[in-house]
Coordinates of C-alpha atoms in Angstrom, one line a residue:
Chain V
M292 CA -0.2 0.0 0.2
T293 CA 2.9 2.4 0.7
P294 CA 4.7 3.5 -2.1
S295 CA 8.4 4.9 -2.1
S296 CA 9.2 8.3 -1.1
A297 CA 9.1 11.7 -2.8
P298 CA 12.3 13.1 -4.4
P299 CA 14.6 14.8 -1.5
Q300 CA 13.8 18.2 -1.0
A301 CA 15.6 20.9 -3.2
G302 CA 15.8 24.3 -1.0
Q303 CA 12.6 26.5 -0.6
S304 CA 9.5 25.0 -2.6
E305 CA 7.1 26.5 -5.3
F306 CA 4.7 26.4 -2.2
D307 CA 6.6 28.2 0.0
R308 CA 7.3 30.9 -2.4
G309 CA 3.3 31.4 -3.3
T310 CA 2.8 31.4 0.4
A311 CA 5.4 33.9 1.5
V312 CA 4.7 36.3 4.0
T313 CA 6.8 39.5 5.0
A314 CA 6.0 41.1 8.4
V315 CA 5.0 44.8 7.5
P316 CA 7.5 47.2 9.3
A317 CA 6.0 48.9 12.1
A318 CA 2.2 47.6 11.2
P319 CA 1.9 45.0 14.0
G320 CA 0.2 42.2 13.0
R321 CA 0.4 42.8 9.2
Y322 CA 2.1 40.8 6.6
A323 CA 2.9 41.5 2.9
A324 CA 2.4 38.8 0.1
Q325 CA 2.6 38.4 -3.6
L326 CA -0.4 36.3 -4.9
H327 CA 1.1 34.4 -7.9
G328 CA -1.1 33.7 -11.3
G329 CA 0.6 30.4 -11.4
W330 CA -2.1 29.2 -8.5
R331 CA -5.0 30.2 -10.4
I332 CA -7.8 27.9 -11.0
G333 CA -11.1 29.1 -12.9
G334 CA -11.4 32.9 -12.6
G335 CA -9.0 33.4 -9.4
I336 CA -6.3 32.2 -7.3
N337 CA -7.1 28.9 -5.7
G338 CA -9.0 28.8 -2.3
G339 CA -6.7 26.4 -0.5
L340 CA -3.6 28.2 -1.7
L341 CA -5.1 31.5 -0.2
L342 CA -6.2 29.6 3.4
A343 CA -2.4 28.4 3.3
L344 CA -1.2 32.1 2.7
A345 CA -3.2 33.3 6.0
G346 CA -2.4 30.2 7.6
R347 CA 1.4 31.2 7.2
A348 CA 0.7 34.6 8.1
L349 CA -1.1 33.3 11.3
S350 CA 1.6 30.8 11.9
A351 CA 4.1 33.6 12.3
E352 CA 2.0 35.8 14.5
L353 CA 1.3 32.8 17.2
R354 CA 4.4 31.6 17.5
P355 CA 5.3 29.3 19.2
H356 CA 1.8 27.8 18.4
R357 CA 2.6 27.6 14.6
D358 CA 0.6 24.8 13.6
P359 CA -3.4 25.1 12.4
F360 CA -5.3 22.8 14.7
S361 CA -8.6 24.2 12.9
I362 CA -8.7 27.0 10.6
T363 CA -12.1 28.6 8.8
A364 CA -12.3 30.8 6.1
H365 CA -15.1 32.4 4.5
Y366 CA -14.4 33.7 0.6
L367 CA -15.5 37.3 0.0
S368 CA -14.2 38.2 -3.6
A369 CA -12.0 36.8 -6.2
S370 CA -8.5 36.9 -5.5
L371 CA -6.0 38.3 -8.5
P372 CA -2.5 37.7 -8.9
G373 CA -0.5 40.7 -7.3
P374 CA -0.2 42.4 -3.8
A375 CA -2.2 41.5 -1.0
E376 CA -1.7 42.1 2.7
I377 CA -2.7 39.8 5.5
R378 CA -4.1 41.5 8.8
T379 CA -4.0 39.5 11.8
E380 CA -5.7 40.1 15.2
V381 CA -5.0 37.8 18.2
L382 CA -7.9 36.9 20.2
K383 CA -6.4 34.6 22.6
R384 CA -2.9 33.4 23.6
G385 CA -3.1 30.5 25.7
R386 CA -0.6 27.9 27.3
T387 CA -1.1 25.2 24.5
L388 CA -3.5 26.9 22.1
S389 CA -4.0 30.4 20.5
T390 CA -6.8 31.7 18.2
A391 CA -6.9 34.5 15.9
T392 CA -8.2 36.0 12.8
A393 CA -6.8 37.1 9.4
A394 CA -8.2 39.1 7.0
V395 CA -6.6 38.8 2.9
V396 CA -7.0 42.3 1.5
Q397 CA -6.3 43.2 -2.1
T398 CA -6.1 47.0 -3.6
D399 CA -8.3 47.2 -6.7
Q400 CA -7.4 49.2 -9.5
A401 CA -9.6 52.3 -8.4
G402 CA -7.5 52.0 -5.4
S403 CA -10.4 50.7 -3.0
E404 CA -9.5 48.2 -0.5
R405 CA -11.2 44.9 -1.2
E406 CA -11.3 41.7 1.7
R407 CA -10.7 38.2 -0.2
L408 CA -11.0 36.2 2.7
R409 CA -11.9 36.3 6.2
A410 CA -9.9 33.5 8.5
L411 CA -10.6 32.5 11.9
A412 CA -8.0 29.7 13.5
T413 CA -7.1 28.1 16.4
Y414 CA -3.2 27.1 16.3
G415 CA -1.0 24.8 18.4
E416 CA 2.0 22.6 18.2
L417 CA 1.7 19.4 16.5
D418 CA 4.8 18.1 18.3
A419 CA 3.5 18.8 21.8
L420 CA 0.3 16.6 21.4
D421 CA 0.6 13.1 23.0
G422 CA 1.3 10.2 20.4
E423 CA -1.6 8.3 21.4
V424 CA -4.3 7.8 18.1
R425 CA -7.5 5.7 18.5
T426 CA -9.2 5.7 15.0
T427 CA -11.7 3.9 13.1
A428 CA -11.5 6.0 10.2
E429 CA -10.1 3.9 7.3
P430 CA -7.4 5.6 4.5
P431 CA -8.8 5.5 0.9
R432 CA -8.3 2.7 -1.3
L433 CA -6.2 3.5 -4.1
P434 CA -4.5 1.7 -6.9
A435 CA -0.6 2.6 -6.7
P436 CA 0.4 5.9 -8.0
E437 CA 1.6 4.5 -11.5
Q438 CA -1.7 2.6 -11.9
C439 CA -3.4 6.3 -11.4
I440 CA -4.0 8.7 -14.2
S441 CA -1.6 11.8 -13.8
S442 CA -3.1 15.4 -14.1
T443 CA -0.6 16.0 -16.9
H444 CA -3.2 14.1 -19.0
A445 CA -6.3 16.4 -18.3
P446 CA -8.0 17.7 -21.1
A447 CA -6.1 20.9 -22.5
E448 CA -9.1 22.9 -22.0
F449 CA -9.1 22.0 -18.4
R450 CA -5.4 22.7 -17.9
A451 CA -5.6 26.1 -19.3
R452 CA -7.9 27.2 -16.7
A453 CA -6.0 25.5 -13.8
D454 CA -2.3 26.6 -13.8
L455 CA -2.1 25.0 -10.4
L456 CA -1.9 21.8 -11.7
E457 CA 1.7 22.7 -13.2
R458 CA 2.7 22.9 -9.4
L459 CA 1.1 19.3 -8.7
D460 CA 2.1 15.7 -8.8
L461 CA -1.4 14.6 -9.2
R462 CA -2.5 11.0 -9.8
L463 CA -6.2 10.2 -9.9
D464 CA -7.7 7.1 -9.0
P465 CA -8.8 6.0 -12.4
S466 CA -12.3 5.1 -11.0
C467 CA -12.9 8.8 -10.5
V468 CA -11.8 10.5 -14.0
G469 CA -14.5 9.2 -16.2
W470 CA -15.7 12.4 -16.4
A471 CA -12.9 13.7 -18.4
L472 CA -14.2 11.3 -21.0
G473 CA -17.8 12.0 -20.5
R474 CA -18.9 9.2 -18.2
P475 CA -18.8 10.3 -14.7
S476 CA -19.5 7.9 -12.4
G477 CA -22.1 9.6 -10.4
R478 CA -20.6 8.8 -7.0
G479 CA -19.3 12.2 -6.1
V480 CA -16.0 10.9 -5.2
I481 CA -12.6 12.3 -6.4
Q482 CA -9.5 10.8 -4.9
G483 CA -5.7 10.1 -5.6
W484 CA -2.1 10.7 -4.7
L485 CA -0.8 14.2 -4.3
R486 CA 2.7 15.6 -3.7
L487 CA 4.1 18.8 -4.9
A488 CA 5.5 18.8 -8.5
D489 CA 8.9 20.3 -7.3
G490 CA 9.4 17.4 -4.8
H491 CA 8.9 19.4 -1.6
E492 CA 7.5 17.4 1.3
P493 CA 4.3 17.8 2.8
D494 CA 3.9 20.1 5.8
P495 CA 0.9 21.4 7.8
L496 CA 0.3 24.5 5.8
M497 CA 0.7 22.6 3.0
L498 CA -2.2 20.4 3.8
L499 CA -4.3 23.6 4.0
F500 CA -3.8 24.1 0.3
A501 CA -3.9 20.1 -0.3
V502 CA -7.9 19.7 0.5
D503 CA -8.8 22.1 -2.0
A504 CA -6.4 21.1 -4.7
L505 CA -7.8 18.1 -6.7
P506 CA -11.1 18.5 -9.2
P507 CA -14.1 19.3 -7.9
T508 CA -16.5 16.2 -6.8
T509 CA -19.4 17.8 -8.8
F510 CA -17.2 16.6 -12.0
D511 CA -18.0 12.9 -10.9
R512 CA -21.4 13.9 -10.6
G513 CA -21.4 15.2 -14.2
L514 CA -21.8 18.6 -13.5
P515 CA -19.3 20.7 -15.4
G516 CA -18.0 24.0 -14.3
W517 CA -16.7 25.8 -11.4
T518 CA -17.7 25.4 -8.0
P519 CA -17.1 28.4 -5.9
T520 CA -16.5 27.9 -2.3
L521 CA -18.3 29.6 0.2
E522 CA -16.5 28.6 3.2
L523 CA -13.6 26.0 3.8
T524 CA -12.7 24.3 7.3
V525 CA -9.5 22.1 8.1
H526 CA -8.6 20.4 11.1
V527 CA -4.9 19.2 10.8
R528 CA -4.5 16.2 12.8
A529 CA -1.0 15.2 12.7
R530 CA 2.3 16.5 10.9
P531 CA 2.5 14.6 7.6
A532 CA 5.2 12.0 7.1
K533 CA 7.3 12.6 3.7
G534 CA 6.1 11.3 0.7
W535 CA 2.7 10.9 -0.9
L536 CA -0.5 12.2 0.3
R537 CA -3.5 10.4 0.1
V538 CA -6.5 12.5 -0.7
R539 CA -10.0 11.9 -0.8
H540 CA -13.2 14.3 -1.5
E541 CA -16.6 13.1 -1.3
T542 CA -19.9 15.3 -1.4
K543 CA -23.3 13.7 -0.6
N544 CA -25.6 16.3 -0.3
H545 CA -26.4 18.5 -3.1
A546 CA -29.4 20.9 -2.3
G547 CA -30.6 24.2 -3.3
G548 CA -27.7 24.9 -5.2
L549 CA -24.8 24.3 -2.4
L550 CA -22.8 21.6 -1.4
E551 CA -20.6 20.1 1.0
E552 CA -17.1 18.7 -0.1
D553 CA -15.6 16.6 2.8
A554 CA -12.0 15.4 2.3
V555 CA -9.6 13.5 4.2
I556 CA -5.7 13.4 3.9
W557 CA -3.5 10.4 4.9
D558 CA 0.1 10.3 4.8
E559 CA 2.6 7.5 3.7
S560 CA 3.1 6.4 7.7
G561 CA -0.9 5.5 7.3
R562 CA -1.6 8.3 9.6
L563 CA -4.8 10.5 9.1
V564 CA -3.4 13.9 8.8
A565 CA -6.2 16.3 7.9
Q566 CA -10.1 16.5 7.8
S567 CA -11.7 19.6 5.9
R568 CA -15.4 20.2 4.8
Q569 CA -16.1 22.8 2.5
L570 CA -19.5 24.3 1.5
A571 CA -19.6 25.5 -2.1
K572 CA -22.3 26.6 -4.7
T573 CA -23.4 24.3 -7.4
P574 CA -22.0 25.1 -10.7
T575 CA -24.6 26.8 -13.0
P576 CA -24.8 25.4 -16.6
Chain D
M27 CA -40.1 5.7 10.4
T28 CA -41.8 9.1 10.9
P29 CA -43.5 9.5 14.3
S30 CA -46.2 12.1 14.8
S31 CA -45.5 15.6 15.4
A32 CA -44.8 17.5 18.4
P33 CA -47.4 19.1 20.6
P34 CA -48.5 22.9 18.9
Q35 CA -46.3 25.5 19.7
A36 CA -47.3 27.6 22.9
G37 CA -46.0 30.9 22.3
Q38 CA -42.1 32.2 23.0
S39 CA -40.1 29.1 23.6
E40 CA -37.5 28.5 26.4
F41 CA -35.0 28.3 23.6
D42 CA -36.1 31.7 22.2
R43 CA -35.8 33.3 25.7
G44 CA -32.4 31.5 26.2
T45 CA -30.8 32.9 23.1
A46 CA -32.8 36.4 23.2
V47 CA -30.6 39.7 21.9
T48 CA -31.6 43.1 22.0
A49 CA -29.9 45.8 19.9
V50 CA -28.0 48.1 22.2
P51 CA -29.1 51.4 21.8
A52 CA -26.7 54.1 20.0
A53 CA -24.3 51.1 19.4
P54 CA -24.7 49.7 15.8
G55 CA -23.8 46.1 15.7
R56 CA -24.0 45.7 19.4
Y57 CA -26.4 43.1 21.2
A58 CA -27.3 42.5 24.8
A59 CA -28.2 39.1 26.1
Q60 CA -28.5 37.4 29.3
L61 CA -27.2 33.8 29.6
H62 CA -29.2 31.6 31.8
G63 CA -28.1 28.8 33.9
G64 CA -30.5 26.6 32.9
W65 CA -28.6 25.9 30.0
R66 CA -25.2 24.8 32.0
I67 CA -23.8 21.5 31.1
G68 CA -20.5 20.6 32.9
G69 CA -18.7 23.8 34.2
G70 CA -20.3 26.4 31.7
I71 CA -23.2 27.1 29.3
N72 CA -23.4 24.7 26.5
G73 CA -21.6 25.7 23.4
G74 CA -24.6 25.0 21.1
L75 CA -26.8 27.4 22.9
L76 CA -24.0 30.0 22.8
L77 CA -23.5 29.6 19.2
A78 CA -27.3 30.0 18.7
L79 CA -27.0 33.2 20.6
A80 CA -24.3 34.8 18.2
G81 CA -26.5 33.2 15.4
R82 CA -29.3 35.2 16.4
A83 CA -27.7 38.4 16.9
L84 CA -26.0 37.8 13.2
S85 CA -29.6 36.9 11.9
A86 CA -31.1 40.4 13.1
E87 CA -27.8 42.4 12.1
L88 CA -27.9 40.6 8.4
R89 CA -31.6 41.2 7.7
P90 CA -33.2 40.0 5.2
H91 CA -30.2 37.2 5.1
R92 CA -31.7 35.8 8.3
D93 CA -30.4 32.0 8.0
P94 CA -27.0 30.7 8.8
F95 CA -25.8 28.7 5.9
S96 CA -22.5 28.1 7.6
I97 CA -21.3 29.4 10.9
T98 CA -18.3 28.6 12.8
A99 CA -17.1 29.5 16.8
H100 CA -13.9 29.4 18.4
Y101 CA -14.7 29.1 22.3
L102 CA -12.0 31.3 24.0
S103 CA -13.2 30.7 27.8
A104 CA -16.0 29.2 29.8
S105 CA -19.1 31.4 29.4
L106 CA -21.1 31.9 32.9
P107 CA -24.8 32.7 33.7
G108 CA -25.4 36.7 33.6
P109 CA -25.2 39.5 31.2
A110 CA -23.3 39.1 28.0
E111 CA -22.7 41.3 24.8
I112 CA -22.7 40.3 21.3
R113 CA -20.6 42.5 19.0
T114 CA -20.9 42.1 15.3
E115 CA -19.1 43.0 12.4
V116 CA -20.4 42.9 9.1
L117 CA -17.8 41.9 6.4
K118 CA -19.9 41.8 3.3
R119 CA -23.6 42.3 2.2
G120 CA -24.1 40.7 -1.0
R121 CA -27.1 39.9 -3.3
T122 CA -28.0 36.7 -1.8
L123 CA -25.3 35.9 0.8
S124 CA -23.9 38.1 3.6
T125 CA -20.7 37.4 5.9
A126 CA -20.3 38.6 9.2
T127 CA -18.1 37.9 12.7
A128 CA -19.6 38.1 16.2
A129 CA -17.9 38.3 19.1
V130 CA -19.6 36.9 22.5
V131 CA -18.2 39.3 25.6
Q132 CA -18.7 39.1 29.5
T133 CA -17.4 41.4 32.2
D134 CA -16.0 39.4 34.7
Q135 CA -15.8 40.2 38.7
A136 CA -13.0 42.3 38.3
G137 CA -14.4 44.6 35.5
S138 CA -12.3 42.9 33.1
E139 CA -13.9 42.1 29.6
R140 CA -13.6 38.3 28.5
E141 CA -14.6 37.3 25.3
R142 CA -16.2 33.5 25.2
L143 CA -16.6 33.0 21.5
R144 CA -15.5 34.4 18.2
A145 CA -17.8 33.4 15.7
L146 CA -17.5 33.8 11.5
A147 CA -20.8 33.2 9.6
T148 CA -22.2 33.5 6.1
Y149 CA -25.9 34.1 6.0
G150 CA -28.6 34.0 3.3
E151 CA -32.6 32.7 2.9
L152 CA -33.1 29.4 3.2
D153 CA -36.2 30.0 1.7
A154 CA -35.0 31.5 -1.4
L155 CA -32.9 28.3 -2.4
D156 CA -34.3 26.2 -5.3
G157 CA -36.0 23.1 -4.0
E158 CA -33.5 20.7 -6.0
V159 CA -32.3 18.0 -3.7
R160 CA -29.9 15.2 -5.3
T161 CA -28.3 13.3 -1.7
T162 CA -26.8 10.1 -1.2
A163 CA -26.8 10.7 2.4
E164 CA -29.2 8.6 4.6
P165 CA -30.9 9.4 7.8
P166 CA -29.9 7.4 10.8
R167 CA -31.5 4.7 11.5
L168 CA -33.6 4.8 14.8
P169 CA -36.1 2.9 16.9
A170 CA -39.2 4.7 17.2
P171 CA -39.2 7.3 19.8
E172 CA -41.4 5.3 22.5
Q173 CA -38.7 2.7 22.0
C174 CA -35.8 5.0 22.6
I175 CA -34.2 6.0 26.2
S176 CA -35.6 8.9 27.7
S177 CA -32.8 11.5 28.8
T178 CA -35.1 11.7 32.2
H179 CA -33.6 8.5 33.1
A180 CA -30.2 9.7 32.8
P181 CA -28.1 9.2 36.0
A182 CA -28.9 11.6 38.5
E183 CA -25.2 12.6 38.8
F184 CA -25.2 13.4 35.2
R185 CA -28.3 15.5 35.4
A186 CA -26.7 17.5 38.1
R187 CA -23.9 19.0 36.2
A188 CA -26.5 19.1 33.0
D189 CA -29.1 21.4 33.6
L190 CA -29.9 21.8 29.7
L191 CA -31.4 18.4 29.8
E192 CA -34.6 19.7 31.3
R193 CA -35.1 22.0 28.2
L194 CA -35.0 18.9 25.9
D195 CA -37.3 15.7 24.9
L196 CA -34.2 13.5 24.2
R197 CA -34.8 9.8 23.4
L198 CA -31.3 8.1 22.8
D199 CA -31.1 4.9 20.6
P200 CA -30.8 2.2 23.2
S201 CA -27.7 0.8 21.5
C202 CA -26.0 4.2 22.4
V203 CA -26.7 4.2 25.9
G204 CA -24.5 1.1 27.3
W205 CA -22.1 4.0 28.9
A206 CA -24.7 4.9 31.6
L207 CA -24.8 1.2 32.7
G208 CA -21.1 0.6 32.6
R209 CA -21.1 -1.2 29.0
P210 CA -20.0 1.5 26.3
S211 CA -20.3 -0.1 22.8
G212 CA -16.9 1.4 21.8
R213 CA -18.4 2.9 18.5
G214 CA -18.3 6.2 19.1
V215 CA -21.7 6.8 18.1
I216 CA -24.5 8.4 20.0
Q217 CA -27.8 8.8 18.2
G218 CA -31.3 9.7 18.7
W219 CA -34.6 11.8 18.6
L220 CA -34.7 15.3 20.0
R221 CA -37.2 18.2 20.3
L222 CA -37.5 20.9 22.4
A223 CA -39.1 20.1 25.8
D224 CA -41.8 22.7 25.9
G225 CA -42.7 21.8 22.1
H226 CA -41.8 24.4 20.3
E227 CA -40.7 23.6 16.9
P228 CA -37.4 23.5 15.1
D229 CA -36.2 26.4 13.1
P230 CA -32.6 26.8 11.7
L231 CA -31.2 28.9 14.7
M232 CA -32.3 25.8 16.8
L233 CA -30.2 23.6 14.8
L234 CA -27.1 25.3 15.7
F235 CA -27.8 24.3 19.5
A236 CA -29.2 20.8 18.2
V237 CA -25.9 19.8 17.1
D238 CA -24.5 20.1 20.3
A239 CA -27.1 19.1 22.5
L240 CA -26.2 15.3 22.9
P241 CA -24.0 13.3 25.5
P242 CA -20.4 13.8 23.8
T243 CA -19.4 10.7 21.8
T244 CA -16.6 10.1 24.0
F245 CA -19.1 8.5 26.6
D246 CA -19.6 5.7 24.3
R247 CA -15.9 4.8 23.5
G248 CA -15.6 4.5 27.5
L249 CA -14.1 7.7 28.3
P250 CA -16.0 10.0 31.3
G251 CA -16.0 13.3 31.5
W252 CA -16.5 16.5 29.7
T253 CA -14.9 17.0 26.2
P254 CA -14.4 21.1 25.6
T255 CA -15.2 22.4 22.3
L256 CA -12.4 24.4 20.9
E257 CA -14.3 24.7 17.3
L258 CA -17.4 24.0 16.1
T259 CA -18.9 24.5 12.5
V260 CA -22.5 24.2 11.3
H261 CA -23.8 24.0 7.8
V262 CA -27.6 24.5 7.9
R263 CA -29.0 23.0 4.8
A264 CA -32.7 23.4 5.0
R265 CA -35.5 24.7 6.9
P266 CA -36.4 22.0 9.3
A267 CA -40.0 20.6 9.2
K268 CA -42.2 20.4 12.3
G269 CA -41.5 17.6 15.0
W270 CA -38.9 15.3 15.8
L271 CA -35.3 16.0 14.7
R272 CA -33.2 12.5 14.2
V273 CA -29.4 13.5 15.5
R274 CA -26.4 11.4 14.9
H275 CA -23.0 12.1 16.3
E276 CA -20.0 10.0 15.5
T277 CA -16.2 10.3 16.1
K278 CA -13.8 8.7 14.2
N279 CA -10.4 9.8 15.4
H280 CA -8.7 10.5 18.8
A281 CA -5.8 11.2 18.2
G282 CA -3.1 13.7 20.5
G283 CA -5.7 14.3 22.9
L284 CA -8.1 15.9 20.0
L285 CA -11.2 14.3 18.2
E286 CA -13.4 15.3 15.7
E287 CA -17.2 15.1 16.6
D288 CA -19.8 15.0 13.3
A289 CA -23.2 15.6 13.6
V290 CA -25.8 15.3 11.2
I291 CA -29.7 16.2 11.6
W292 CA -32.5 15.0 9.6
D293 CA -36.1 16.3 10.0
E294 CA -39.5 14.6 10.1
S295 CA -39.9 15.0 6.3
G296 CA -37.1 12.8 5.8
R297 CA -34.7 15.9 4.6
L298 CA -31.0 16.6 5.7
V299 CA -31.1 20.1 7.5
A300 CA -27.8 20.0 9.6
Q301 CA -24.2 18.8 9.0
S302 CA -21.7 20.0 11.8
R303 CA -18.4 19.0 12.8
Q304 CA -16.5 20.0 16.3
L305 CA -12.7 19.8 17.2
A306 CA -12.8 19.0 20.9
K307 CA -10.5 17.7 23.7
T308 CA -10.3 14.3 24.8
P309 CA -11.3 14.2 28.4
T310 CA -8.8 14.0 31.0
P311 CA -9.2 11.2 33.4

């Protein structure tokens, strides 16, 4: 079940650069960032990447509580490539946990500030948790990565609107890619192996991105188009081991033009490392 | 499967009074409230009741978007009976959706303000959603309410620390109550029928309370003690029909002293009306 590890690390990763933040001098709690077009999907920057960006600012602000235990973002407007500022507010600094908010703000062409997302999160130190695990959860059953379908084989018109696929080594379970050939399974499941294309190993902040990096489950239901995320919540349950991540997305309830998308991520050591749920809009034909 | 409806409504319910808010004059976005001891569980006021309180202030502030589509709260300190203020901040007023934050604040005996929780939510109008439902979710399978175990039969020492049980008509599935007799099933599941003891019918804000009103799943794992909620997120997916609510709580992953608790609520019409997840601390023996 456990394939070999990813290539060794080679300095700072594309993901680290794509979510880099710099403290703004003389402005406590504020961080500057650049949103890169290479993380676009559909009309804007990927929501998981933005969550990881806000998450990195919070990690800096809440030191030594550097790991997101639970983080929620509500998406307010589409983010565009260019400068952004992350404004944090610390609500509580506790002994083992700290809680804060973060707003990602961009300035539009007319000079008006536009809030892109608001996040609310509780941070701690994953390595300080005790090692006990009692779980009845089971990892997604996947064919080996070499038997899965690489996203490099995605249809050209899909890749053209999904720059972020270039950043990923994504191998989808063949049972979940029928939609690419006009034969969706109808189950509402998308699952596969994921790692960063540049070989950088996963870490807790990368998991915030990984829960939103696969094609939407609506494709597997035969619904083309994009599913804008209204809200995304991620629980990071353990620091991920090196190597491939097993990611499964599932939607059960489409109702009234909205759907939930649940994701789980397991690492190569066979540990459940993240759980997430988002509320999104059903694509309009 | 569908039992008869609850008794007819009789004016304002205990739940409505317990979550009532009043706009503070000349203080835009601020609401005053009284936290009642009758909603205590363990050492403080029940977390779901507090979420519903913040939710009611947001419902007033975001009119005509009065229904919580997605709401998250992070709990910062234990709430006590007495006065509280809910401070809202609107982040976006859209055509069909609005997003805002709410802080529940109390003043301690020394005169210092203590934030109890911070919420972040997106509201809309459930009745304005289109009626399409495509779901693969299945309602919890429960014996009829009269074959379930009423919470009025809970152990006395449990009831003594759970005033809120007096507010509920809760009938637990007999397969989930072995813990009360020292024989927990070990599955991590608690499910049953729920309605308000005073016969008031469910509404969207009541669902915010209902997702956190059952005994914790840790009891069914044989872990006594309270499980403090760090974070709770609720998606309200439809306005509930009159009558009983079917509520199922399940925990799969205990790890590092933390656990997720997922809840689903189905109404008497057989519709999935709410999904929630919380991150909580494992009880310390």
